[in-house]
Amino acid sequence: MKIFSESHKTVFVVDHCPYMAESCRQHVEFDMLVKNRTQGIIPLAPISKSLWTCSVESSMEYCRIMYDIFPFRKLVNFIVSDSGAHVLNSWAQEDQNLQELMAALAAVGPPNPRADPECCSILHGLVAAVETLCKITEYQHEARTLLMENAERVGNRGRIICITNAKSDSHVRMLEDCVQETIHEHNKLAANSDHLMQIQRCELVLIHTYPVGEDSLVSDRPKKELSPVLTSEVHSVRAGRHLATKLNILVQQHFDLASTTITNIPMKEEQHANTSANYDVELLHHKDAHVDFLKSGDTHLGGSSREGPFKETITLKWCTPRTNNIDPRYKIDGSLEIPLERAKDQLEKHTRYWPMIISQTTIFNMQAVVPLASVIVKESLTEEDVLNCQKTIYNLVDMERKNDPLPISTVGTRGKGPKRDEQYRIMWNELETLVRAHINNSEKHQRVLECLMACRSKPPEEEERKKRGRKREDKEDKSEKAVKDYEQEKSWQDSERLKGILERGKEELAETEIIKDSPDSPEPPNKKPLVEIDETPPVEKSKGPVSLLSLWSNRINTANSRKHQEFAGRLNSVNNRAELYQHLKEENGMETTENGKGSRQ
């Protein structure tokens, strides 16, 4: 018989009746994380969660641990019970995640403390839980399909975890009787149905939670067999962190998990950046990880965990790594040393080829190489692995044929970096190095290398095409270089011409200053204020091309004309000729003529 264990199906039934809105009475300091509190400000009062909030948080942590360690084949169905049963998800794999559950719980909301308690009961949820266990999961349907005529050989087991606030021990017995009768009735229905399965084994875990400081009205009881189909156990737990600890212990028991605690891990704190505090970190994992430790014969488990003295854990002491430590070992509880040979072997396989920085690798920056790189490190490959590796190599060949770009690092290089052919040569060499590092693992690794080498040896026509492409790229590079050289030469010539013009302009200005400073020169008239260059009127556009010299000369002349009054002789000149000493000629009776020659009257 193909038996599905009780951990295959887990149904959570959480009480949503009005009394679950009561405070758990475990206070949480609301202001404890506020920094630099101002003097004289009254801190906010502490808060406390409701029984409902504590139950939801604890059950969600149970589911989170289960999903993290067993993402498949371990399923949870969540039911909220008040005036009726509200099933929040199904056995379908797509519903098996915390996001779906949290969204459904948010839609349900907290219990209404003003609702009529007589209309609410946890029994609705327990009946719905039995109905849910009779439904077939995808994995059970797959197993039944494979067995065909022997489908009845597929087992159906499950577990119901009920979180409620019971009134007394007799109330608990009434809940157990209800579950037992419901299983009996639904098994009769499932016997005559092709879509339901009879429940062969069911574990009922009743958790009575109550506020801190009150006395419990329900007694703890270990697992007890109520019928060949049903077993039951009762846990009476205070709300708050006590309930969370209890469910953390139960998830380890239900899924055969073990606890390992790493102690004295140095960590820096934000408020004390210059110092570091030591912390303990607890890891949950399958019990098989402790097989070597248990075989060593040391029955001391290393102490209790941070959750309390009833939860056992193996303690590993944090040791700062040393570079000269050839054979690293962990100390268990400060006494026993266990060599990590298996871990070292795995580390060696995964780091036979391991570039330290991104700029030193091409293939590890390519998503297309991931299918090959992730399986080539295995000790042995399956036929499917070899096929995936070959597909990856063919895809790379297709990328090279299409001349697709590669993520080649250009750090520390000038220009455009290596050419496309060189990029693919680097990529193929690195890929060959990776595959050759694992060629001795198995014969299938050799097949992957043979496929790689066959694809690297290109046919003659492919090589000829590559040569033509390289020649074309060389011509393009030469033409680009010639254009750049011409532009650089032209810009250099223009700069030299401009430099010469500026030098000549400076000399002319210097000569002008010398003439002005001569003692024979007349006193210059009052200078007009300098005109800003921005105020210079724009030069009229010429019809033809304007040279750089013309532009510069126009600018200098315009600027100089603004600095002094125009010479009177130049203003009165005729054909750029001005006659001197006109007043003397006027006194002697001479007349001025247009050509500058005088005649006596």
XYZ file of C-alpha atoms in Angstrom:
601
model
C 0.000 0.000 0.000
C 1.220 3.479 -0.862
C 0.702 5.244 2.454
C 0.527 9.019 2.721
C 1.529 9.932 6.269
C -0.449 12.209 8.561
C 1.881 15.084 7.644
C 0.676 14.994 4.026
C -2.562 16.757 5.042
C -2.829 19.277 7.878
C -6.059 21.121 8.622
C -5.965 24.183 10.881
C -9.250 25.055 12.620
C -9.030 28.408 14.414
C -11.822 29.648 16.660
C -13.309 32.988 15.506
C -15.978 33.329 18.215
C -16.429 36.559 20.238
C -14.429 35.346 23.266
C -11.320 35.090 21.033
C -11.320 38.911 20.872
C -10.300 38.987 24.560
C -6.825 40.311 25.382
C -4.049 37.793 25.959
C -2.814 40.141 28.740
C 0.804 39.833 27.704
C 1.923 43.421 27.304
C 4.190 44.670 24.541
C 6.061 47.936 25.052
C 4.977 50.113 22.155
C 7.583 52.849 22.723
C 10.622 50.690 23.382
C 12.116 51.154 19.880
C 11.771 54.937 19.771
C 15.203 56.621 19.760
C 16.130 59.921 21.401
C 12.902 60.285 23.301
C 12.302 63.920 24.242
C 12.360 64.738 27.943
C 8.989 65.324 29.508
C 7.053 63.334 26.892
C 4.823 60.683 28.435
C 5.488 57.335 26.715
C 2.643 55.481 25.060
C 0.917 52.821 27.095
C 1.878 49.189 26.346
C -0.418 47.171 24.109
C -1.536 43.542 24.171
C -2.745 41.210 21.438
C -6.034 39.356 21.361
C -6.330 35.568 21.615
C -7.291 35.568 17.933
C -4.155 37.483 16.893
C -1.892 35.184 18.922
C -3.547 32.126 17.367
C -3.207 33.423 13.803
C 0.438 34.473 14.246
C 1.424 31.129 15.790
C -0.344 29.068 13.133
C 1.190 31.167 10.350
C 4.657 30.552 11.786
C 3.877 26.821 11.797
C 2.931 27.034 8.107
C 5.964 29.161 7.237
C 8.371 26.582 8.676
C 6.582 23.770 6.879
C 6.550 25.583 3.517
C 10.218 26.584 3.800
C 11.439 23.027 4.443
C 8.782 21.134 2.438
C 7.629 23.313 -0.480
C 5.842 20.306 -2.060
C 3.803 17.273 -0.941
C 3.074 18.803 2.503
C -0.275 20.592 2.345
C -2.264 22.838 4.694
C -5.954 23.691 4.671
C -7.069 26.629 6.831
C -10.598 26.884 8.321
C -12.072 29.676 10.462
C -15.058 28.766 12.625
C -17.711 31.081 14.109
C -21.400 30.932 13.142
C -20.268 28.684 10.294
C -17.148 27.210 8.757
C -15.076 29.384 6.403
C -12.588 27.358 4.319
C -9.836 29.761 3.228
C -7.954 27.588 0.690
C -7.870 24.185 -1.005
C -5.444 21.292 -1.397
C -4.302 22.645 -4.779
C -0.582 23.431 -4.920
C -1.179 26.989 -6.102
C -3.046 27.730 -2.855
C -0.167 26.478 -0.715
C 1.649 29.677 0.223
C 1.604 32.222 3.021
C 0.494 35.069 0.763
C -2.787 33.336 -0.057
C -3.448 32.479 3.580
C -2.603 35.949 4.910
C -4.808 37.622 2.299
C -7.715 35.323 3.191
C -7.267 35.938 6.923
C -7.159 39.686 6.342
C -10.486 39.418 4.531
C -11.989 37.531 7.493
C -10.866 40.155 10.012
C -10.853 39.939 13.818
C -13.741 38.462 15.823
C -16.659 40.708 16.688
C -16.804 40.940 20.517
C -20.469 42.069 20.340
C -21.628 39.043 18.346
C -23.962 36.497 19.959
C -21.735 33.739 21.412
C -24.637 31.267 21.340
C -24.615 31.363 17.540
C -20.905 30.594 17.297
C -19.197 27.257 17.781
C -15.905 25.553 16.984
C -17.886 22.450 15.971
C -18.641 23.960 12.527
C -14.947 24.101 11.771
C -14.223 20.571 13.031
C -16.954 19.071 10.835
C -15.607 20.979 7.826
C -12.089 19.726 8.657
C -13.233 16.086 8.442
C -14.949 16.784 5.129
C -11.737 18.368 3.815
C -9.627 15.360 4.827
C -11.862 13.126 2.721
C -11.091 15.164 -0.397
C -8.377 13.884 -2.724
C -5.172 15.880 -3.210
C -3.323 16.141 -6.514
C -0.615 13.787 -5.267
C -3.149 11.175 -4.133
C -4.966 11.416 -7.461
C -1.698 10.885 -9.315
C -0.931 7.786 -7.227
C -4.450 6.388 -7.747
C -4.154 6.952 -11.499
C -0.902 5.003 -11.661
C -2.358 2.034 -9.753
C -5.551 1.979 -11.840
C -7.513 -1.109 -10.632
C -5.630 -1.091 -7.309
C -6.468 2.542 -6.521
C -7.834 1.545 -3.121
C -4.277 0.769 -2.067
C -3.522 4.489 -1.836
C -3.753 5.533 1.809
C -5.435 8.626 3.228
C -4.224 10.057 6.516
C -4.275 13.513 7.995
C -4.010 15.783 11.006
C -6.401 18.356 12.504
C -4.954 21.149 14.674
C -7.720 23.005 16.521
C -6.966 26.243 18.426
C -9.837 27.310 20.683
C -10.757 28.455 24.150
C -12.497 25.471 25.760
C -14.730 25.723 28.803
C -13.683 22.524 30.584
C -12.384 18.976 30.159
C -15.920 17.763 29.454
C -16.148 20.338 26.660
C -12.954 18.882 25.166
C -14.395 15.338 25.313
C -17.503 16.587 23.526
C -15.339 17.981 20.722
C -13.496 14.655 20.411
C -16.759 12.727 20.222
C -18.012 15.067 17.520
C -14.894 14.492 15.389
C -15.119 10.720 15.861
C -18.761 10.574 14.793
C -18.162 12.855 11.818
C -15.306 10.650 10.590
C -17.526 7.582 10.852
C -20.324 9.226 8.825
C -18.053 10.645 6.102
C -16.203 7.378 5.677
C -19.543 5.787 4.772
C -20.126 8.496 2.165
C -16.578 8.181 0.772
C -16.931 4.408 0.375
C -19.558 4.981 -2.311
C -17.814 7.894 -4.065
C -15.068 8.109 -6.681
C -14.152 11.650 -5.683
C -13.688 11.095 -1.931
C -11.347 8.901 0.102
C -11.986 7.244 3.433
C -9.919 8.509 6.343
C -7.703 5.673 7.537
C -5.924 7.616 10.262
C -6.532 11.014 11.814
C -4.592 12.857 14.521
C -6.579 15.447 16.467
C -4.450 18.081 18.235
C -6.628 20.256 20.514
C -4.912 23.419 21.787
C -6.723 25.291 24.553
C -5.345 28.845 24.789
C -6.230 31.294 27.576
C -5.068 34.758 28.770
C -1.891 35.139 30.792
C -2.568 35.309 34.532
C -5.705 33.165 34.492
C -6.014 29.575 35.655
C -6.520 26.944 32.990
C -9.847 25.102 33.030
C -8.528 22.347 30.749
C -5.905 19.729 31.608
C -3.064 18.599 29.368
C -3.358 15.083 28.032
C -0.845 13.083 25.959
C -1.760 11.329 22.762
C -4.564 8.841 23.286
C -6.209 6.439 20.848
C -9.954 7.022 20.804
C -10.684 4.565 17.971
C -8.744 2.637 15.301
C -9.072 5.725 13.126
C -8.743 8.636 15.590
C -6.098 9.648 18.138
C -6.296 12.797 20.225
C -4.012 14.926 22.392
C -4.773 18.065 24.418
C -2.449 21.007 25.123
C -3.387 23.786 27.527
C -1.221 26.805 26.689
C -1.138 30.420 27.758
C -1.496 32.898 24.897
C 1.259 35.124 23.567
C 4.798 33.815 23.219
C 3.883 30.607 25.069
C 1.456 29.618 22.288
C 4.068 30.423 19.632
C 6.618 28.219 21.411
C 4.170 25.339 21.646
C 3.399 25.388 17.915
C 7.123 25.658 17.144
C 7.675 22.442 19.121
C 4.709 20.724 17.463
C 5.904 21.486 13.924
C 9.190 19.766 14.747
C 7.388 16.719 16.095
C 4.953 16.493 13.186
C 7.596 16.748 10.430
C 10.611 15.060 12.093
C 12.631 18.250 12.363
C 15.603 19.029 14.561
C 17.061 22.242 15.958
C 20.622 23.555 15.672
C 21.629 26.780 17.405
C 24.664 28.832 16.376
C 25.847 30.748 19.445
C 27.987 33.833 19.978
C 27.662 35.250 16.461
C 29.182 38.762 16.488
C 26.937 41.363 14.914
C 27.188 45.143 14.849
C 24.215 47.140 16.060
C 23.072 50.355 14.458
C 22.968 52.288 17.722
C 26.434 51.016 18.717
C 28.342 51.023 15.441
C 31.760 50.804 17.090
C 30.939 47.685 19.106
C 29.419 44.299 18.326
C 27.058 42.141 20.361
C 26.859 38.343 20.303
C 23.654 36.672 19.175
C 22.294 33.139 18.931
C 20.567 31.951 15.752
C 18.395 28.821 15.693
C 18.023 26.726 12.522
C 15.302 24.127 11.926
C 16.040 21.282 9.512
C 15.417 17.576 8.976
C 16.657 15.197 11.648
C 18.950 13.447 9.191
C 21.418 16.311 9.554
C 22.194 15.078 13.100
C 22.808 11.448 12.131
C 26.597 11.741 12.329
C 26.387 13.416 15.702
C 24.098 10.749 17.134
C 26.388 8.002 15.816
C 29.280 9.514 17.737
C 27.771 8.139 20.940
C 27.503 11.458 22.754
C 23.959 11.534 24.129
C 24.254 15.120 25.401
C 22.334 17.347 23.001
C 24.044 20.530 23.968
C 21.336 22.156 26.098
C 17.919 23.675 25.659
C 16.984 26.213 23.023
C 15.999 29.823 23.526
C 12.340 28.726 23.382
C 12.576 27.059 26.766
C 13.986 24.096 28.688
C 11.623 21.581 27.000
C 12.988 22.033 23.509
C 16.277 20.304 22.744
C 18.821 21.717 20.340
C 22.389 21.014 19.266
C 24.680 23.964 19.858
C 27.417 25.054 17.477
C 29.825 27.694 18.691
C 30.701 30.395 16.215
C 34.410 30.560 15.387
C 35.901 33.359 13.328
C 37.425 31.784 10.186
C 41.207 31.751 9.910
C 43.047 31.661 6.611
C 45.687 29.224 7.866
C 43.166 26.682 9.120
C 43.557 23.776 6.706
C 41.002 21.413 8.265
C 38.069 23.453 9.598
C 35.967 21.824 12.297
C 32.969 22.962 14.329
C 32.892 22.472 18.058
C 29.703 20.983 19.435
C 29.062 22.278 22.953
C 32.744 23.125 23.328
C 33.887 19.513 23.556
C 33.224 17.283 20.537
C 34.704 18.078 17.121
C 32.993 16.832 13.947
C 34.896 17.113 10.605
C 32.784 18.510 7.794
C 34.129 16.183 5.135
C 30.900 16.030 3.190
C 30.542 19.779 3.227
C 34.145 20.204 2.109
C 33.602 17.741 -0.725
C 30.536 19.657 -1.932
C 32.399 22.950 -1.640
C 35.300 21.565 -3.670
C 32.985 20.439 -6.467
C 31.217 23.775 -6.715
C 34.419 25.833 -6.645
C 36.682 23.980 -9.051
C 36.101 26.887 -11.376
C 34.920 29.903 -9.413
C 35.753 33.460 -10.618
C 36.043 35.785 -7.650
C 34.721 38.979 -9.272
C 32.145 39.678 -11.973
C 34.632 41.335 -14.348
C 36.643 38.112 -14.516
C 33.841 36.004 -15.985
C 31.482 36.007 -18.932
C 29.477 32.789 -18.621
C 28.356 33.458 -15.048
C 26.887 36.760 -16.225
C 24.823 34.993 -18.921
C 21.365 33.644 -18.152
C 21.669 31.316 -21.142
C 24.478 29.339 -19.451
C 22.607 28.725 -16.170
C 21.074 25.336 -17.215
C 24.548 23.939 -17.917
C 26.437 25.577 -15.051
C 23.884 24.427 -12.454
C 24.100 20.706 -13.325
C 27.696 20.250 -14.482
C 28.875 20.352 -10.840
C 26.882 17.212 -9.975
C 28.649 13.960 -9.162
C 26.600 12.183 -11.833
C 24.331 13.388 -14.611
C 21.072 11.950 -15.884
C 20.144 11.713 -19.544
C 17.901 14.723 -19.071
C 20.830 16.693 -17.608
C 23.006 15.835 -20.611
C 20.203 16.879 -22.969
C 19.807 20.216 -21.184
C 23.553 20.850 -21.380
C 23.564 20.085 -25.105
C 20.597 22.410 -25.643
C 22.483 25.152 -23.815
C 25.529 24.697 -26.075
C 23.347 24.775 -29.217
C 21.696 27.970 -28.002
C 25.125 29.572 -27.576
C 26.070 28.516 -31.109
C 22.862 30.142 -32.357
C 23.699 33.319 -30.437
C 27.120 33.423 -32.102
C 25.578 32.862 -35.518
C 23.208 35.810 -34.932
C 26.148 37.874 -33.650
C 24.312 38.646 -30.399
C 26.264 40.785 -27.900
C 27.789 39.223 -24.796
C 28.119 40.735 -21.290
C 31.878 41.296 -21.621
C 33.273 43.535 -18.883
C 35.098 46.648 -20.154
C 36.444 47.686 -16.752
C 40.027 48.951 -17.100
C 39.931 48.974 -20.916
C 39.799 51.895 -23.339
C 37.607 52.109 -26.390
C 34.806 49.765 -27.323
C 36.437 46.650 -25.864
C 37.144 43.391 -27.678
C 35.497 42.640 -31.014
C 32.541 40.319 -31.255
C 34.629 37.352 -32.440
C 37.028 37.870 -29.560
C 34.121 38.038 -27.117
C 32.820 34.653 -28.212
C 36.318 33.172 -28.151
C 36.643 34.281 -24.517
C 33.210 32.834 -23.713
C 33.925 29.449 -25.337
C 37.305 29.185 -23.588
C 35.731 29.894 -20.203
C 32.911 27.416 -20.812
C 35.423 24.745 -21.808
C 37.399 25.409 -18.616
C 34.234 24.923 -16.533
C 33.284 21.640 -18.221
C 36.826 20.247 -18.131
C 36.964 20.895 -14.387
C 34.259 18.225 -13.916
C 35.111 15.844 -16.777
C 36.297 13.096 -14.420
C 32.970 12.952 -12.546
C 31.253 10.578 -14.979
C 31.051 9.387 -18.579
C 28.099 11.741 -19.195
C 30.300 14.721 -18.292
C 32.606 13.556 -21.098
C 29.664 13.588 -23.505
C 28.949 17.206 -22.613
C 32.582 18.130 -23.349
C 32.489 16.284 -26.670
C 29.370 18.210 -27.691
C 31.067 21.460 -26.695
C 34.244 20.708 -28.685
C 32.219 19.611 -31.716
C 30.324 22.890 -31.714
C 33.525 24.903 -31.317
C 35.135 23.385 -34.427
C 33.364 25.427 -37.112
C 33.085 24.281 -40.805
C 35.332 25.993 -43.427
C 32.505 28.130 -44.837
C 31.788 29.426 -41.330
C 35.450 30.352 -40.844
C 35.480 32.107 -44.244
C 32.411 34.080 -43.251
C 34.092 35.049 -40.001
C 37.217 36.203 -41.890
C 35.131 38.363 -44.213
C 33.383 39.804 -41.208
C 36.712 40.573 -39.542
C 38.036 42.272 -42.707
C 34.892 44.347 -42.930
C 35.218 45.361 -39.268
C 38.901 46.265 -39.848
C 37.960 48.495 -42.776
C 35.261 50.160 -40.705
C 37.721 50.716 -37.876
C 40.299 52.194 -40.276
C 37.748 54.537 -41.816
C 36.578 55.599 -38.358
C 40.212 56.214 -37.367
C 40.866 58.283 -40.523
C 37.790 60.427 -39.822
C 38.881 60.940 -36.224
C 42.443 61.883 -37.312
C 41.088 64.370 -39.864
C 38.788 65.937 -37.284
C 41.636 66.179 -34.785
C 43.949 67.784 -37.430
C 41.256 70.216 -38.507
C 40.478 71.200 -34.908
C 44.225 71.693 -34.271
C 44.586 73.954 -37.331
C 41.568 76.018 -36.317
C 42.942 76.406 -32.820
C 46.330 77.544 -34.189
C 44.664 80.106 -36.447
C 42.593 81.423 -33.580
C 45.670 81.579 -31.396
C 47.512 83.683 -34.041
C 44.566 86.043 -34.376
C 44.410 86.509 -30.623
C 48.149 87.272 -30.478
C 47.861 89.894 -33.207
C 44.878 91.425 -31.458
C 46.871 91.710 -28.246
C 49.769 93.416 -30.062
C 47.434 95.977 -31.667
C 45.863 96.754 -28.345
C 49.331 97.156 -26.770
C 50.377 99.637 -29.477
C 47.215 101.615 -28.912
C 47.986 101.841 -25.204
C 51.523 103.055 -25.935
C 50.252 105.849 -28.206
C 47.726 106.936 -25.610
C 50.440 107.145 -22.951
C 52.726 109.377 -25.120
C 53.273 112.914 -23.679
C 52.554 114.509 -27.117
C 49.161 112.918 -27.324
C 46.172 115.120 -26.480
C 44.227 114.454 -23.367
C 41.680 111.784 -24.223
C 38.081 112.758 -23.793
C 35.947 111.315 -21.102
C 35.549 107.616 -21.840
C 32.200 106.115 -22.215
C 31.378 103.245 -19.914
C 32.440 99.906 -21.251
C 29.752 98.094 -23.089
C 29.143 94.488 -22.138
C 29.779 91.959 -24.837
C 26.212 90.812 -24.506
C 25.096 94.327 -25.578
C 27.131 94.218 -28.798
C 24.778 94.450 -31.752
C 24.730 91.353 -33.859
C 26.797 91.373 -37.011
C 24.763 91.376 -40.162
C 24.790 88.028 -41.858
C 26.742 87.950 -45.082
C 25.457 86.204 -48.087
C 28.543 83.998 -48.411
C 30.497 81.968 -45.862
C 32.152 83.967 -43.079
C 35.684 83.089 -42.021
C 36.856 82.821 -38.443
C 39.151 85.844 -38.993
C 36.239 88.004 -40.158
C 34.158 87.063 -37.154
C 37.002 87.865 -34.762
C 37.912 91.167 -36.498
C 34.309 92.361 -36.451
C 34.072 91.574 -32.776
C 37.334 93.395 -31.924
C 36.426 96.453 -34.017
C 32.979 96.695 -32.528
C 34.331 96.420 -29.000
C 37.066 99.025 -29.623
C 34.631 101.505 -31.167
C 32.668 101.543 -27.975
C 35.631 102.523 -25.838
C 36.264 106.097 -27.255
C 34.732 108.910 -29.287
C 35.434 108.825 -32.964
C 38.270 111.124 -34.176
C 36.794 114.387 -35.493
C 39.065 114.377 -38.552
C 37.901 110.932 -39.557
C 34.295 112.007 -39.190
C 34.873 115.103 -41.473
C 37.212 113.394 -43.923
C 36.534 113.073 -47.616
C 37.620 109.843 -49.213
C 39.406 109.014 -45.968
C 41.488 112.247 -46.251
C 41.285 115.029 -43.691
C 42.874 118.460 -44.216
C 44.982 119.735 -41.338
C 45.193 123.250 -39.932
C 42.020 124.498 -41.610
C 41.726 127.427 -39.234
C 45.051 128.867 -40.458
C 43.909 128.749 -44.050
C 40.638 130.404 -43.143
C 42.600 133.229 -41.512
C 44.747 133.693 -44.673
C 41.701 133.750 -46.902
C 42.177 130.312 -48.330
C 39.189 128.183 -49.322
C 38.977 124.562 -48.960
C 38.103 122.490 -51.894
C 36.696 119.083 -52.131
C 40.027 117.624 -53.147
C 41.809 119.231 -50.216
C 43.668 121.923 -52.334
C 43.169 125.591 -51.449
C 42.829 128.709 -53.769
C 43.448 132.312 -52.813
C 40.553 134.743 -53.149
